[in-house]
Rosetta silent file (secondary structure, phi, psi, omega in degrees, C-alpha in Angstrom):
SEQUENCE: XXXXXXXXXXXXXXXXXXXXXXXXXXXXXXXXXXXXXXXXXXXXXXXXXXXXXXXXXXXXXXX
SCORE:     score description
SCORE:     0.000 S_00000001
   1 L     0.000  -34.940 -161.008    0.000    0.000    0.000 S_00000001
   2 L  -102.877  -23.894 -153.124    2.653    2.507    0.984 S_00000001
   3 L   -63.731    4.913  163.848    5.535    1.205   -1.221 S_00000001
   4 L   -67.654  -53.675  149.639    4.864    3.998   -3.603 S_00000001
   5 L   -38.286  138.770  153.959    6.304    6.190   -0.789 S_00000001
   6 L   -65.732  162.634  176.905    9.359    6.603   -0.298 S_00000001
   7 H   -57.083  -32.036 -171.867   11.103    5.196    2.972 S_00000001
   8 H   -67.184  -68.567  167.386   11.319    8.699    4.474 S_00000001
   9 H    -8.717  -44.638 -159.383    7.837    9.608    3.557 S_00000001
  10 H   -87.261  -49.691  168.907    6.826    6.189    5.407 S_00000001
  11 H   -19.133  -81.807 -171.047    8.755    7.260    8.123 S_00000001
  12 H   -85.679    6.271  130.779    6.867   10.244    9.170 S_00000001
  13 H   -34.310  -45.320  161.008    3.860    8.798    8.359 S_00000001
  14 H   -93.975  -19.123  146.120    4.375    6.593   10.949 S_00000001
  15 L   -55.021   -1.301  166.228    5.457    8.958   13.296 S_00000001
  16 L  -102.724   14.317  175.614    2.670   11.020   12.677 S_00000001
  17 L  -112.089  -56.141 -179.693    0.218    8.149   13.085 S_00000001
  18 H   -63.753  -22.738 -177.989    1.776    7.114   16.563 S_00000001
  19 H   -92.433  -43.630  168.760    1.685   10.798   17.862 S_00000001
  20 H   -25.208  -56.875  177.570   -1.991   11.266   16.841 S_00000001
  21 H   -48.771  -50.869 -146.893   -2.505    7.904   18.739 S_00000001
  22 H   -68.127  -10.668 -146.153   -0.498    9.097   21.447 S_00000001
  23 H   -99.451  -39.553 -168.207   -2.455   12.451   21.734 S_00000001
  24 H   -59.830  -49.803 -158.759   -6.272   10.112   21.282 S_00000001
  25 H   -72.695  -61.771 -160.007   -4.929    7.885   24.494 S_00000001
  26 H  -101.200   38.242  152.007   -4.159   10.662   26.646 S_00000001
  27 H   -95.020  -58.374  175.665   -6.988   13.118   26.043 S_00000001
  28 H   -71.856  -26.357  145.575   -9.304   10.134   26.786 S_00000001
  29 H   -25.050  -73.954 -161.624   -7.015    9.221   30.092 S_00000001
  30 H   -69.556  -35.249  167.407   -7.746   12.648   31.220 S_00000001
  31 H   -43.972  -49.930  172.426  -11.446   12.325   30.430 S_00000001
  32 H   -83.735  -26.826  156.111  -11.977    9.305   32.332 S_00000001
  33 H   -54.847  -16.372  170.889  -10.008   10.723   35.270 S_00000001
  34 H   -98.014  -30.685  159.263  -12.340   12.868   35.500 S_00000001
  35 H   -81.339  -10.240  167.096  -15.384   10.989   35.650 S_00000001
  36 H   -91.393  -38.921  175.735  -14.083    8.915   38.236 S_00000001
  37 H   -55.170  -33.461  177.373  -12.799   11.820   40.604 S_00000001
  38 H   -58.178  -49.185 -147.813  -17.025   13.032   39.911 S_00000001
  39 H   -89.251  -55.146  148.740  -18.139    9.719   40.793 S_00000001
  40 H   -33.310  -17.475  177.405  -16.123    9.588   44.339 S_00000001
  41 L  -105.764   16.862 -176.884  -17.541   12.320   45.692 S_00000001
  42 L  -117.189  152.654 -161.899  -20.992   11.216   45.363 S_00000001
  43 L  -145.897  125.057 -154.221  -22.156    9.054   48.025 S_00000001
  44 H   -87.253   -5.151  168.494  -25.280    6.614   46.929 S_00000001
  45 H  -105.120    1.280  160.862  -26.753    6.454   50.209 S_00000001
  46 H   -93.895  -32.350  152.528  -27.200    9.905   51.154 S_00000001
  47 H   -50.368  -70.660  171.074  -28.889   10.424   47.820 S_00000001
  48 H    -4.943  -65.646 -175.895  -31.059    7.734   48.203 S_00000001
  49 H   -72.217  -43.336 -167.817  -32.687    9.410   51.895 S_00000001
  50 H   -97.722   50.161  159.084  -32.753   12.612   50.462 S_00000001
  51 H  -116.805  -18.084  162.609  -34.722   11.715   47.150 S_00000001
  52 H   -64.924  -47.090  174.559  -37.170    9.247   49.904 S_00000001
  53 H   -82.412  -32.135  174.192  -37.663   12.725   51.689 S_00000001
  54 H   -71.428    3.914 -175.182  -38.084   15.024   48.835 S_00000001
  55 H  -113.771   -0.531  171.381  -40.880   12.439   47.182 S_00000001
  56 H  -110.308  -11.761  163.977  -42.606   11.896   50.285 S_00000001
  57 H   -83.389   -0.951  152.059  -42.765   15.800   51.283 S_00000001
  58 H   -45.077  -47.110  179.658  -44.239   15.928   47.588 S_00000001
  59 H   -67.299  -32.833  131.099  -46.711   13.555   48.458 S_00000001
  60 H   -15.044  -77.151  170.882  -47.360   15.082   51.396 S_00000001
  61 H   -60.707  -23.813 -171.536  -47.706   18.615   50.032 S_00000001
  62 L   -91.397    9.765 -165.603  -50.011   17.496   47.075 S_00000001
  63 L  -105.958    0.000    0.000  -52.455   15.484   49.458 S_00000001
């Protein structure tokens, strides 16, 4: 496929394929570091209690 290139030509082709990669992996790194530091700070049983008290003083208030 490439041999039309020359060897340099393939050359920074593939170094310009591996930094692309390299750029892809750690922009999605930093993405997903970030959705896990969001997801630690949430704590599933104090939501839980307060979405059982805000739907039952709804139910409450609408009765």
């Amino acid at each position: 496929m490439f041999e039309s290139l020359s060897g340099e030509m393939q050359l920074i082709l593939v170094v310009l394929v591996i930094a692309v990669l390299f750029i892809f992996v750690f922009y999605n790194s930093k993405r997903n570091k970030e959705k896990l530091y969001n997801r630690r700070s949430r704590n599933f049983k104090n939501n839980v209690l307060e979405k059982r008290k805000s739907k039952e003083s709804n139910e409450l208030g609408s009765k």
